[in-house]
Structures are given as C-alpha cells and as structure tokens.
Short mmCIF file of C-alpha atoms and ligand atoms in Angstrom, two decimals:
data_model
loop_
_atom_site.label_atom_id
_atom_site.label_comp_id
_atom_site.label_asym_id
_atom_site.label_seq_id
_atom_site.Cartn_x
_atom_site.Cartn_y
_atom_site.Cartn_z
CA MET A 13 35.09 22.43 -14.92
CA CYS A 14 37.77 19.79 -14.49
CA LYS A 15 37.44 17.64 -11.39
CA LYS A 16 40.35 18.29 -9.06
CA TYR A 17 40.14 15.03 -7.10
CA ASP A 18 39.03 11.46 -7.75
CA THR A 19 36.97 9.78 -5.05
CA VAL A 20 38.04 6.29 -3.97
CA ILE A 21 35.56 4.26 -1.92
CA GLY A 22 35.70 0.78 -0.44
CA LEU A 23 32.88 -0.81 1.55
CA GLU A 24 32.58 -3.32 4.35
CA ILE A 25 29.02 -4.56 4.51
CA HIS A 26 27.78 -6.49 7.53
CA ALA A 27 24.71 -8.60 6.83
CA GLU A 28 22.96 -10.59 9.55
CA LEU A 29 22.09 -14.07 8.34
CA SER A 30 18.50 -15.17 8.82
CA THR A 31 19.32 -18.55 10.35
CA LYS A 32 16.94 -19.83 13.02
CA THR A 33 19.70 -20.17 15.62
CA LYS A 34 22.88 -18.29 16.47
CA ALA A 35 26.32 -18.87 14.94
CA PHE A 36 27.85 -20.93 17.75
CA CYS A 37 24.98 -22.00 20.02
CA THR A 38 21.34 -23.03 19.65
CA CYS A 39 19.78 -19.79 20.97
CA ASP A 40 16.98 -18.15 18.96
CA ALA A 41 18.55 -15.73 16.44
CA SER A 42 15.36 -13.84 15.54
CA PHE A 43 15.16 -10.08 15.96
CA GLY A 44 13.55 -8.61 19.10
CA GLY A 45 12.46 -10.47 22.24
CA ASP A 46 12.65 -9.15 25.80
CA PRO A 47 16.23 -8.16 26.71
CA ASN A 48 18.48 -11.11 27.56
CA THR A 49 15.92 -13.81 26.77
CA HIS A 50 17.80 -15.24 23.75
CA ILE A 51 21.01 -16.06 25.58
CA CYS A 52 22.92 -19.02 27.03
CA PRO A 53 26.34 -19.68 28.63
CA VAL A 54 27.98 -19.99 25.18
CA CYS A 55 26.90 -16.68 23.65
CA THR A 56 27.52 -14.81 26.90
CA GLY A 57 31.00 -16.33 27.23
CA GLN A 58 30.67 -18.17 30.55
CA PRO A 59 33.81 -20.06 31.65
CA GLY A 60 33.98 -23.55 30.18
CA ALA A 61 31.21 -23.06 27.62
CA LEU A 62 32.15 -24.39 24.18
CA PRO A 63 30.91 -23.02 20.85
CA ILE A 64 29.57 -25.33 18.13
CA ILE A 65 29.48 -24.11 14.55
CA ASN A 66 26.04 -23.60 12.97
CA HIS A 67 26.35 -25.30 9.58
CA GLU A 68 23.32 -23.47 8.24
CA ALA A 69 25.21 -20.18 8.72
CA VAL A 70 28.20 -21.58 6.82
CA ALA A 71 25.89 -22.74 4.00
CA TYR A 72 24.29 -19.26 3.80
CA ALA A 73 27.69 -17.56 3.62
CA ILE A 74 28.81 -19.91 0.84
CA ARG A 75 25.60 -19.32 -1.09
CA ALA A 76 26.15 -15.55 -0.92
CA GLY A 77 29.77 -15.98 -1.99
CA LEU A 78 28.94 -18.16 -4.98
CA ALA A 79 26.18 -15.78 -6.13
CA LEU A 80 28.69 -12.92 -5.97
CA GLY A 81 31.20 -14.78 -8.11
CA CYS A 82 33.58 -15.70 -5.26
CA GLU A 83 35.94 -18.63 -5.00
CA ILE A 84 35.29 -20.76 -1.94
CA ASN A 85 38.37 -21.50 0.15
CA ARG A 86 38.57 -25.29 0.45
CA TYR A 87 40.11 -24.82 3.89
CA SER A 88 38.77 -22.11 6.15
CA ARG A 89 39.38 -21.19 9.76
CA PHE A 90 38.00 -19.03 12.56
CA ASP A 91 39.98 -16.54 14.61
CA ARG A 92 39.43 -14.59 17.79
CA LYS A 93 39.32 -10.83 17.39
CA ASN A 94 40.01 -9.45 20.85
CA TYR A 95 38.61 -6.20 22.09
CA PHE A 96 36.80 -5.03 25.17
CA TYR A 97 33.39 -3.42 25.09
CA PRO A 98 30.42 -3.87 27.46
CA ASP A 99 28.22 -5.33 24.67
CA LEU A 100 30.75 -8.14 24.10
CA PRO A 101 30.75 -10.33 27.24
CA LYS A 102 33.41 -12.74 25.89
CA ALA A 103 35.77 -9.79 25.22
CA TYR A 104 36.46 -11.30 21.81
CA GLN A 105 34.48 -11.83 18.64
CA ILE A 106 34.76 -15.07 16.67
CA SER A 107 35.64 -13.96 13.15
CA GLN A 108 37.92 -14.97 10.28
CA LEU A 109 41.21 -13.26 9.54
CA ASP A 110 43.42 -14.84 6.89
CA LEU A 111 41.35 -17.85 5.76
CA PRO A 112 37.84 -16.49 5.11
CA LEU A 113 35.14 -18.67 3.52
CA CYS A 114 34.98 -16.72 0.24
CA ILE A 115 37.47 -14.64 -1.77
CA ASN A 116 37.76 -12.82 -5.12
CA GLY A 117 34.17 -12.05 -6.12
CA LYS A 118 32.74 -9.19 -8.12
CA LEU A 119 29.55 -7.26 -8.81
CA GLU A 120 28.86 -4.95 -11.75
CA LEU A 121 26.97 -1.67 -11.31
CA SER A 122 24.66 0.08 -13.79
CA THR A 123 27.47 2.61 -14.47
CA GLY A 124 29.63 -0.23 -15.84
CA THR A 125 31.95 -0.13 -12.82
CA VAL A 126 32.95 -3.63 -11.74
CA VAL A 127 33.42 -3.72 -7.97
CA ARG A 128 35.80 -6.44 -6.89
CA ILE A 129 34.93 -8.26 -3.69
CA ASN A 130 38.06 -9.01 -1.71
CA ARG A 131 36.46 -11.45 0.72
CA ILE A 132 33.33 -12.61 2.50
CA HIS A 133 33.83 -14.00 5.97
CA LEU A 134 31.57 -15.33 8.68
CA GLU A 135 31.56 -13.83 12.16
CA GLU A 136 29.28 -13.18 15.11
CA ASP A 137 27.41 -10.02 16.05
CA ALA A 138 27.81 -8.19 19.37
CA GLY A 139 25.05 -7.26 21.82
CA LYS A 140 23.51 -3.85 22.30
CA MET A 141 23.90 -1.14 24.91
CA VAL A 142 20.75 0.71 25.94
CA HIS A 143 21.51 4.09 27.50
CA ASP A 144 19.00 5.68 29.83
CA ASP A 145 20.19 9.28 29.91
CA TYR A 146 17.40 10.35 32.25
CA HIS A 147 18.49 8.03 35.07
CA GLY A 148 22.14 8.06 34.04
CA GLU A 149 22.13 4.27 33.59
CA SER A 150 23.29 1.93 30.84
CA TRP A 151 22.00 -1.57 30.24
CA ALA A 152 23.35 -4.44 28.19
CA ASP A 153 21.07 -6.59 26.04
CA TYR A 154 22.92 -9.71 24.83
CA ASN A 155 20.16 -11.08 22.57
CA ARG A 156 22.12 -10.16 19.40
CA CYS A 157 25.39 -11.64 20.75
CA SER A 158 26.57 -14.36 18.39
CA VAL A 159 23.90 -13.87 15.73
CA PRO A 160 25.71 -14.90 12.52
CA LEU A 161 26.96 -12.14 10.21
CA ILE A 162 28.74 -12.12 6.93
CA GLU A 163 31.11 -9.30 6.23
CA ILE A 164 31.50 -8.44 2.56
CA VAL A 165 34.69 -6.45 1.92
CA THR A 166 35.22 -4.72 -1.42
CA GLU A 167 38.33 -3.40 -3.08
CA PRO A 168 38.41 0.44 -3.38
CA ASP A 169 36.69 0.35 -6.79
CA ILE A 170 33.67 2.56 -6.08
CA LYS A 171 33.89 6.08 -7.48
CA SER A 172 30.87 8.03 -6.21
CA PRO A 173 28.25 8.23 -3.45
CA GLU A 174 25.62 7.02 -5.96
CA GLU A 175 27.70 3.95 -6.87
CA ALA A 176 28.16 3.14 -3.17
CA ALA A 177 24.42 3.33 -2.52
CA GLU A 178 23.71 1.20 -5.62
CA PHE A 179 26.25 -1.41 -4.54
CA VAL A 180 24.71 -1.77 -1.08
CA SER A 181 21.16 -1.90 -2.45
CA LYS A 182 22.20 -4.55 -5.00
CA ILE A 183 23.86 -6.62 -2.28
CA ALA A 184 20.69 -6.29 -0.16
CA LEU A 185 18.55 -7.46 -3.08
CA TYR A 186 20.85 -10.41 -3.83
CA LEU A 187 20.84 -11.55 -0.20
CA LYS A 188 17.03 -11.40 -0.14
CA TYR A 189 16.78 -13.42 -3.36
CA LEU A 190 19.18 -15.96 -1.85
CA ASP A 191 17.03 -16.18 1.30
CA VAL A 192 20.06 -15.68 3.53
CA CYS A 193 19.26 -12.23 5.00
CA ASP A 194 16.01 -10.31 5.39
CA ALA A 195 17.89 -7.08 4.53
CA LYS A 196 15.75 -4.98 6.88
CA MET A 197 18.03 -2.00 7.31
CA GLN A 198 15.76 -0.45 9.97
CA GLU A 199 16.40 -3.55 12.14
CA GLY A 200 20.14 -3.38 11.51
CA SER A 201 20.20 -6.49 9.31
CA ILE A 202 22.54 -4.67 6.93
CA ARG A 203 25.10 -2.06 8.00
CA ALA A 204 27.94 -0.59 6.02
CA ASP A 205 31.32 0.86 6.94
CA VAL A 206 32.69 3.17 4.26
CA ASN A 207 36.39 3.78 3.59
CA ILE A 208 36.87 6.95 1.63
CA SER A 209 39.83 8.91 0.33
CA LEU A 210 40.54 11.47 -2.37
CA LYS A 211 43.48 11.58 -4.74
CA PRO A 212 44.52 14.15 -7.37
CA ALA A 213 42.46 13.48 -10.54
CA GLY A 214 44.13 10.78 -12.63
CA SER A 215 46.77 9.95 -9.98
CA LEU A 216 47.50 6.30 -9.23
CA VAL A 217 48.58 6.95 -5.64
CA LEU A 218 45.82 6.55 -3.08
CA GLY A 219 45.28 9.30 -0.52
CA ASP A 220 44.87 8.91 3.25
CA ARG A 221 41.47 7.50 4.08
CA ALA A 222 38.85 7.95 6.73
CA GLU A 223 36.38 5.26 7.72
CA ILE A 224 32.75 6.05 8.49
CA LYS A 225 31.20 3.35 10.69
CA ASN A 226 27.78 1.79 10.96
CA LEU A 227 25.67 3.39 8.24
CA ASN A 228 22.29 1.74 8.15
CA SER A 229 20.32 3.18 5.24
CA PHE A 230 21.02 3.69 1.53
CA ARG A 231 20.34 7.38 2.05
CA SER A 232 22.73 7.82 4.97
CA ILE A 233 25.46 5.96 3.04
CA GLN A 234 25.10 8.41 0.17
CA ARG A 235 24.84 11.50 2.40
CA ALA A 236 27.77 10.48 4.61
CA ILE A 237 30.00 10.03 1.56
CA GLU A 238 28.91 13.37 0.06
CA SER A 239 29.68 15.14 3.32
CA GLU A 240 33.03 13.37 3.66
CA ILE A 241 34.04 14.27 0.08
CA ALA A 242 33.30 17.93 0.85
CA ARG A 243 35.30 17.78 4.10
CA GLN A 244 38.33 16.06 2.58
CA THR A 245 38.25 18.34 -0.51
CA GLU A 246 38.45 21.36 1.75
CA ILE A 247 41.37 19.94 3.77
CA LEU A 248 43.35 18.98 0.66
CA SER A 249 42.61 22.25 -1.15
CA GLU A 250 44.09 24.14 1.77
CA GLY A 251 47.23 22.02 1.60
CA GLY A 252 46.32 19.92 4.65
CA ARG A 253 46.40 16.14 5.23
CA VAL A 254 43.47 13.88 5.93
CA VAL A 255 43.92 12.07 9.24
CA GLN A 256 43.46 8.31 9.07
CA GLU A 257 40.67 7.74 11.55
CA THR A 258 37.24 6.29 12.22
CA ARG A 259 34.37 8.76 11.96
CA ARG A 260 30.68 8.66 12.67
CA PHE A 261 27.86 10.15 10.62
CA ASP A 262 25.16 12.23 12.26
CA ASP A 263 21.88 11.87 10.37
CA ALA A 264 20.47 15.06 11.91
CA THR A 265 23.29 17.38 10.82
CA GLY A 266 24.35 15.42 7.73
CA THR A 267 28.01 15.65 8.77
CA THR A 268 30.71 13.28 10.02
CA SER A 269 32.79 13.71 13.17
CA SER A 270 35.86 11.97 14.56
CA LEU A 271 35.20 8.87 16.69
CA ARG A 272 38.67 7.44 17.30
CA SER A 273 41.95 6.83 15.54
CA LYS A 274 41.75 3.93 13.12
CA GLU A 275 42.63 0.50 14.50
CA ASN A 276 44.91 -1.84 12.64
CA ALA A 277 44.57 -5.63 12.63
CA ASN A 278 47.42 -5.75 15.18
CA ASP A 279 45.32 -3.86 17.71
CA TYR A 280 42.93 -6.81 17.87
CA ARG A 281 45.56 -9.45 18.70
CA TYR A 282 43.93 -11.99 16.40
CA PHE A 283 44.76 -15.64 16.99
CA PRO A 284 43.20 -18.91 15.74
CA GLU A 285 40.00 -19.83 17.61
CA PRO A 286 41.01 -22.99 19.50
CA ASP A 287 37.46 -24.22 20.26
CA ILE A 288 36.15 -24.49 16.68
CA MET A 289 37.36 -26.97 14.10
CA SER A 290 38.50 -25.59 10.76
CA ILE A 291 36.10 -26.06 7.84
CA THR A 292 36.92 -27.98 4.70
CA PHE A 293 34.86 -28.26 1.52
CA SER A 294 35.00 -30.93 -1.16
CA GLU A 295 34.24 -30.27 -4.83
CA GLU A 296 30.89 -32.02 -4.33
CA ASP A 297 30.02 -29.68 -1.44
CA ILE A 298 30.65 -26.66 -3.67
CA GLU A 299 28.72 -28.13 -6.62
CA ARG A 300 25.77 -28.91 -4.36
CA ALA A 301 25.79 -25.36 -2.97
CA LYS A 302 25.90 -23.97 -6.53
CA SER A 303 22.90 -26.05 -7.54
CA GLU A 304 20.88 -24.61 -4.64
CA ILE A 305 21.26 -20.99 -5.77
CA PRO A 306 17.90 -19.67 -7.00
CA LEU A 307 17.50 -17.35 -9.99
CA LEU A 308 19.06 -13.99 -9.14
CA PRO A 309 17.43 -10.64 -10.01
CA TYR A 310 19.30 -10.13 -13.30
CA GLU A 311 18.53 -13.74 -14.30
CA ARG A 312 14.84 -13.18 -13.62
CA VAL A 313 14.94 -10.03 -15.75
CA MET A 314 16.35 -12.14 -18.61
CA LYS A 315 13.68 -14.79 -18.09
CA TYR A 316 10.89 -12.18 -18.11
CA THR A 317 12.10 -10.51 -21.31
CA LYS A 318 13.19 -13.62 -23.24
CA GLU A 319 10.66 -16.24 -22.12
CA TYR A 320 7.70 -14.07 -21.16
CA GLY A 321 8.19 -11.42 -23.86
CA LEU A 322 7.88 -8.54 -21.37
CA THR A 323 9.64 -5.20 -21.84
CA ASP A 324 12.91 -4.44 -20.00
CA GLU A 325 11.09 -1.86 -17.89
CA ASP A 326 8.32 -4.28 -16.87
CA ALA A 327 10.91 -6.96 -16.06
CA ARG A 328 12.93 -4.51 -13.97
CA VAL A 329 9.90 -3.33 -11.97
CA LEU A 330 8.64 -6.89 -11.39
CA THR A 331 11.99 -8.02 -9.94
CA LEU A 332 12.57 -5.11 -7.52
CA GLU A 333 11.41 -7.28 -4.63
CA LYS A 334 11.78 -11.03 -4.38
CA TYR A 335 8.39 -11.66 -2.76
CA LEU A 336 6.64 -9.72 -5.54
CA SER A 337 8.61 -11.50 -8.25
CA ASP A 338 7.80 -14.86 -6.60
CA PHE A 339 4.10 -13.97 -6.48
CA PHE A 340 4.11 -12.93 -10.14
CA ASP A 341 5.90 -16.16 -11.14
CA GLU A 342 3.33 -18.25 -9.29
CA ALA A 343 0.43 -16.35 -10.91
CA VAL A 344 1.76 -16.81 -14.46
CA SER A 345 2.48 -20.47 -13.79
CA ILE A 346 -1.28 -20.84 -13.27
CA TYR A 347 -2.45 -18.43 -15.97
CA PRO A 348 0.37 -17.83 -18.48
CA GLU A 349 -0.86 -14.61 -20.11
CA TYR A 350 2.29 -12.74 -19.17
CA LYS A 351 1.57 -9.22 -20.42
CA SER A 352 -1.98 -9.14 -19.10
CA VAL A 353 -0.99 -10.52 -15.68
CA SER A 354 1.98 -8.12 -15.52
CA ASN A 355 -0.25 -5.09 -16.19
CA MET A 356 -2.87 -6.08 -13.64
CA PHE A 357 -0.13 -6.97 -11.14
CA GLN A 358 1.65 -3.63 -11.43
CA THR A 359 -1.48 -1.48 -11.25
CA GLU A 360 -3.55 -3.42 -8.71
CA ILE A 361 -1.14 -5.45 -6.54
CA MET A 362 2.17 -3.60 -6.37
CA ARG A 363 0.48 -0.27 -5.79
CA ARG A 364 -1.54 -1.63 -2.88
CA VAL A 365 1.32 -3.57 -1.29
CA LYS A 366 3.58 -0.49 -1.42
CA GLU A 367 1.08 1.34 0.79
CA THR A 368 1.73 -1.18 3.58
CA ASP A 369 4.94 -2.03 5.48
CA THR A 370 4.55 -5.78 5.19
CA GLU A 371 6.48 -7.76 2.65
CA GLU A 372 3.65 -10.02 1.64
CA VAL A 373 0.68 -10.01 -0.68
CA PRO A 374 -2.45 -10.68 1.37
CA ILE A 375 -4.22 -12.61 -1.41
CA SER A 376 -3.20 -15.86 -3.08
CA ALA A 377 -1.49 -15.95 -6.47
CA ARG A 378 -4.13 -18.49 -7.55
CA ASP A 379 -7.00 -16.08 -6.83
CA PHE A 380 -5.15 -13.24 -8.52
CA ALA A 381 -4.52 -15.37 -11.62
CA LYS A 382 -8.23 -16.25 -11.66
CA VAL A 383 -9.27 -12.57 -11.65
CA CYS A 384 -6.87 -11.84 -14.56
CA GLU A 385 -8.38 -14.73 -16.49
CA MET A 386 -11.96 -13.60 -15.75
CA ALA A 387 -11.13 -10.10 -17.02
CA ASP A 388 -9.38 -11.39 -20.17
CA LYS A 389 -12.27 -13.72 -20.99
CA ASN A 390 -14.87 -11.06 -20.26
CA THR A 391 -16.49 -13.15 -17.54
CA VAL A 392 -16.40 -9.83 -15.68
CA ASN A 393 -15.47 -6.49 -17.16
CA ARG A 394 -12.02 -5.05 -16.40
CA ASN A 395 -13.14 -2.37 -13.95
CA ASP A 396 -15.17 -4.91 -11.99
CA ALA A 397 -12.11 -7.20 -11.94
CA LYS A 398 -10.16 -4.41 -10.25
CA THR A 399 -12.97 -4.00 -7.72
CA ILE A 400 -12.79 -7.75 -7.00
CA ILE A 401 -9.07 -7.39 -6.20
CA ARG A 402 -9.81 -4.44 -3.91
CA ILE A 403 -12.46 -6.47 -2.08
CA MET A 404 -10.09 -9.45 -1.76
CA PHE A 405 -7.46 -7.16 -0.18
CA GLU A 406 -9.93 -5.81 2.37
CA ASP A 407 -12.01 -8.91 2.95
CA CYS A 408 -11.93 -12.61 2.27
CA GLY A 409 -13.70 -14.55 -0.47
CA THR A 410 -12.78 -16.10 -3.79
CA PRO A 411 -13.00 -14.11 -7.03
CA GLU A 412 -16.02 -16.18 -8.16
CA GLU A 413 -17.90 -15.61 -4.89
CA ILE A 414 -17.22 -11.86 -4.93
CA ALA A 415 -18.20 -11.55 -8.61
CA LYS A 416 -21.48 -13.39 -8.00
CA ALA A 417 -22.33 -11.55 -4.78
CA ASN A 418 -21.83 -8.18 -6.49
CA GLY A 419 -23.56 -9.04 -9.78
CA PHE A 420 -20.30 -8.67 -11.76
CA ILE A 421 -20.69 -11.85 -13.82
CA VAL A 422 -21.46 -10.93 -17.39
CA VAL A 423 -24.28 -13.14 -18.68
CA GLU A 424 -24.29 -14.27 -22.29
CA ASP A 425 -27.95 -13.77 -23.15
CA THR A 426 -27.87 -14.87 -26.79
CA ALA A 427 -31.57 -14.27 -27.31
CA ALA A 428 -31.17 -10.66 -26.13
CA ILE A 429 -28.17 -10.14 -28.44
CA ALA A 430 -30.20 -11.35 -31.43
CA GLU A 431 -33.19 -9.21 -30.48
CA VAL A 432 -31.20 -5.97 -30.04
CA VAL A 433 -28.94 -6.39 -33.08
CA ASP A 434 -31.74 -7.57 -35.40
CA ALA A 435 -33.82 -4.51 -34.40
CA LEU A 436 -30.85 -2.19 -35.07
CA PHE A 437 -30.29 -3.72 -38.50
CA ALA A 438 -33.98 -3.28 -39.38
CA GLU A 439 -34.00 0.30 -38.10
CA ARG A 440 -30.78 1.51 -39.78
CA TYR A 441 -31.00 -0.22 -43.12
CA ASP A 442 -29.50 2.91 -44.68
CA LEU A 443 -26.21 2.20 -42.92
CA ILE A 444 -26.15 -1.38 -44.20
CA GLU A 445 -26.22 0.07 -47.72
CA ASP A 446 -23.28 2.36 -46.77
CA TYR A 447 -21.41 -0.67 -45.49
CA LYS A 448 -21.95 -2.54 -48.74
CA ASN A 449 -20.54 0.52 -50.53
CA GLY A 450 -17.30 0.25 -48.56
CA LYS A 451 -17.99 2.45 -45.53
CA THR A 452 -16.78 -0.16 -43.05
CA ASN A 453 -16.68 2.30 -40.13
CA VAL A 454 -20.44 1.84 -39.61
CA PHE A 455 -19.48 -1.45 -37.93
CA GLY A 456 -18.33 0.61 -34.94
CA PHE A 457 -21.67 2.39 -34.77
CA PHE A 458 -23.55 -0.94 -34.49
CA MET A 459 -21.09 -2.21 -31.87
CA GLY A 460 -21.51 0.92 -29.76
CA GLN A 461 -25.30 0.93 -29.92
CA ALA A 462 -25.66 -2.79 -29.23
CA ASN A 463 -23.18 -2.83 -26.32
CA ARG A 464 -24.98 0.06 -24.68
CA ALA A 465 -28.35 -1.66 -24.99
CA LEU A 466 -26.95 -5.01 -23.80
CA LYS A 467 -24.85 -3.80 -20.83
CA GLY A 468 -24.62 -6.58 -18.24
CA LYS A 469 -26.36 -9.12 -20.46
CA ALA A 470 -23.62 -9.93 -22.95
CA THR A 471 -19.89 -9.54 -23.44
CA PRO A 472 -18.62 -7.25 -26.21
CA MET A 473 -16.96 -10.32 -27.77
CA SER A 474 -20.26 -12.14 -28.29
CA VAL A 475 -21.94 -8.97 -29.55
CA LYS A 476 -19.11 -8.45 -32.04
CA ALA A 477 -19.36 -12.06 -33.25
CA TYR A 478 -23.10 -11.72 -33.82
CA ILE A 479 -22.78 -8.40 -35.69
CA GLU A 480 -20.04 -9.88 -37.88
CA LYS A 481 -22.32 -12.77 -38.71
CA LYS A 482 -25.15 -10.37 -39.61
CA PHE A 483 -22.91 -8.31 -41.92
CA SER A 484 -21.66 -11.45 -43.64
CA GLU A 485 -25.24 -12.28 -44.49
CA VAL A 486 -26.30 -8.94 -45.99
ZN1 ZN B 3 23.37 -18.84 23.14
#
C-alpha cells in the first residue's frame, strides 16, 4: 500500500553537562543532594548577585559541537529568556538566541539519512517542583538551577520514530565518549523535545507541527512519535487541521495530550544578557579543542577492524559503551591477542557487567589480560580461567593467587608425559604400523588417551609435542 503521508521530525535534545560546578556560579553541579543544598545567591537569582561563566562548560559544549561536525562561532553571546515558573527563581533562563556556540553540524544514521544539526547552544537548567498531592503542597528544589545544559537542535530531517530513537541514542553515546555528559536518561541528563508534522507523500510543503516536550527515554521518544503520527493521520484523513501546540506524552497510556499553545521566540522577550561577557575564540582555541577530542565510537570500530583484525560485529559490540571499550583497549594494550581477549571479554565480562546497574568493571584490565594470557598459554585450562574471572568478580585476589589456591595451575610433568606416552606406544604398536602406512588419524587416538591419563599434570601442547617427537622417531 502506498504511504499517504510523509513524517517530518525535528529534535531538540537537552543534555546536562557533567561539569563539577554550575554554569554561572561555583555550586556543586552533581545530581542529587538534599533539596536546596547546592544553591547560592547567584543560581537563586538574589538581587545584586552576578553570574560568572564556567569555562569548563563552554569547553564541553565546543567539544560536542566539533565532534558533531559543527562550525564554532568565533563570537558568541548569551541572552536572557524570560518566563515565569516557580522552579525558576530568577524568572529568566540564561541561554543563547542568535549567536550560539556551534552551528551547522550533522550526524548520519544507519538508514543513510543525514540529520543536519542547526545549532548547539549553552544554557542553564531550571529547578524542580515536588508536588505532595496528599497534603496539597508543592515544594521547590533549586539544586538543578543553573546546571549547564547544551541544547542540540536538528533540522526536520528525521523520517521515522526509529530514526528519532537512533539519533538520540547516537547523541547519548557520542556525549559519553566525549566525557561531557553521563547520559543517564533516568536522572534526566538527556531529554528530548520532538517536533512532528505530516505532509502528503512526496509534497515539499511542510504541514502544521505539534511539539511533544520532555521525553526522557529512547522508548518513550519512539512511542510518543508513533502515537502522534496516528493522531495526526486521523485528523488529516478526516480533512481536519493539526493545531500548532505543545503536547505531553503519557507513558502509562502511550498517548499525547495538549499542554498549551506553542510559544514563539517573541513570547520569551529575549534580550542580551548584560552581566556576562560575550565569548570569542581564536583559531588556536579551536585547534586545541579539536586535538582534545578522543576517538569516537565509529572511529573505534574502524580501529578494531583495521588494526586489531576483529569482525565488524565484534567491533560494534565492543564499542556500545565507552567504559567497556576503554577497558578492552587497556587489556589489549597489556596483552595484544585481540581475538582471544575479545572473545573472553564478551562472554565473561560484558555478560556479568550487564547484570548490574553500575557502569564499571569491578576487576582491573591488567588482571583480566593476565587471565586471558594464562588460558592462551595453557597455564590454566580455559574453563578454569572463566572460574578465575567469576571469583575475581565476587571476591578479591589476583589471577595467580586464585589459580594456585584452587589447584588450577597446570603442571608440566615431563617425566609423567614420557612415562604415559611411551607405555601407550609399547602397548599399541599395531597403530604405529597403521600410521606408517598413512593412517595419520591414529595421532588423535594417542592424543586423547594421553591427555586423559595426564589430566592436571601436563598441558595438551606439551603432550602433543612429545607425541610428535615419538612419531618422528618410528
Ligand atoms: Zn550557585
């Protein structure tokens, strides 16, 4: 069936920067804390208090912009966005209107769609209202006031709910790799506003759009868009018009509902922020910022396939999380057997870490590399190596200590090898004759018998070497 309408989606992504202090004062910017303990006269807008720009926040915003292919405005300015709400004690938000830090970036999706990024600007977050319905009271917590945010605004280039979810998850991954945002959606570190409209299939004229505010999971972004497409399709099919408005998404019902009519920039009475100097960048500033950008996910994938010789799939899985990719890189820098370390890492480390909520591996990369090496060199057998990793996760101890304490170290008892193999050769002389007549598969029989008899006393490699020597002598 022909599609009747094309979907047109643009996103505004708010990402909280993980700077130690707030955007315009020196208050602690970390998440949590007792209500109103991370506040001062500046971030609560007391008369006479003056904001001072946090240069770390500017550097983070620039880093994100450069990684997303943006141009950096050499001259940038802050503006006041005025509106009244109880979680905003100043009654304005310091933001950027016409001279944002970054413009004209882009990000490509797996579908081949290139999403243009109109701008990335720096602004401050608002506080939080806590409603106590039982007592009929509302409380304001200003801890989040003035925590630095970047807002990433795309052009309406996204064509489906899946593309929108992929875009946001890619942005989240990039920001984590850049170390500028922890991307914890459950803590509100990343929120997205979605602008969505439908137009007759193939038409160049955009339809009227609705905006869905404050979506804070990849799943709710996708579901909200799906529900909005269904709603707008129904209105248009019946000859109606979509009202330009701001809507909210209800996770429980999976539907959107009207919140308020859409504001325009005029409604906010923007004007230049008089208390903060404008920001200028020299070419050297930009070059220095560029040089500080670490390898991004797609660049690590290339490194893993080209330099390490791993498959595309392995490289993709290993780079899904920065902390895992960092751990893997450290392990192979110590023991550069890429394929072997990758296999052990995916089966024994990633699986275990996924079962926990923490974003860290509780053992050191050095110890992990050591276990991989012990398994490869048959110092311990592979199953015992996996047990060592399990014990290290649950308990402390180095791989060597655990291997010794549990009797995992394979001993090379050369006298025992000679005794067992010599006896086998004497016993099954008939098979030696077969071997001489070209039946080389009897080698496997000797290996199997000898390994069974020598379990725990010798590695298969030494047994094989001794049997090969014996055959060369017959
Ligand atoms: Zn403060």
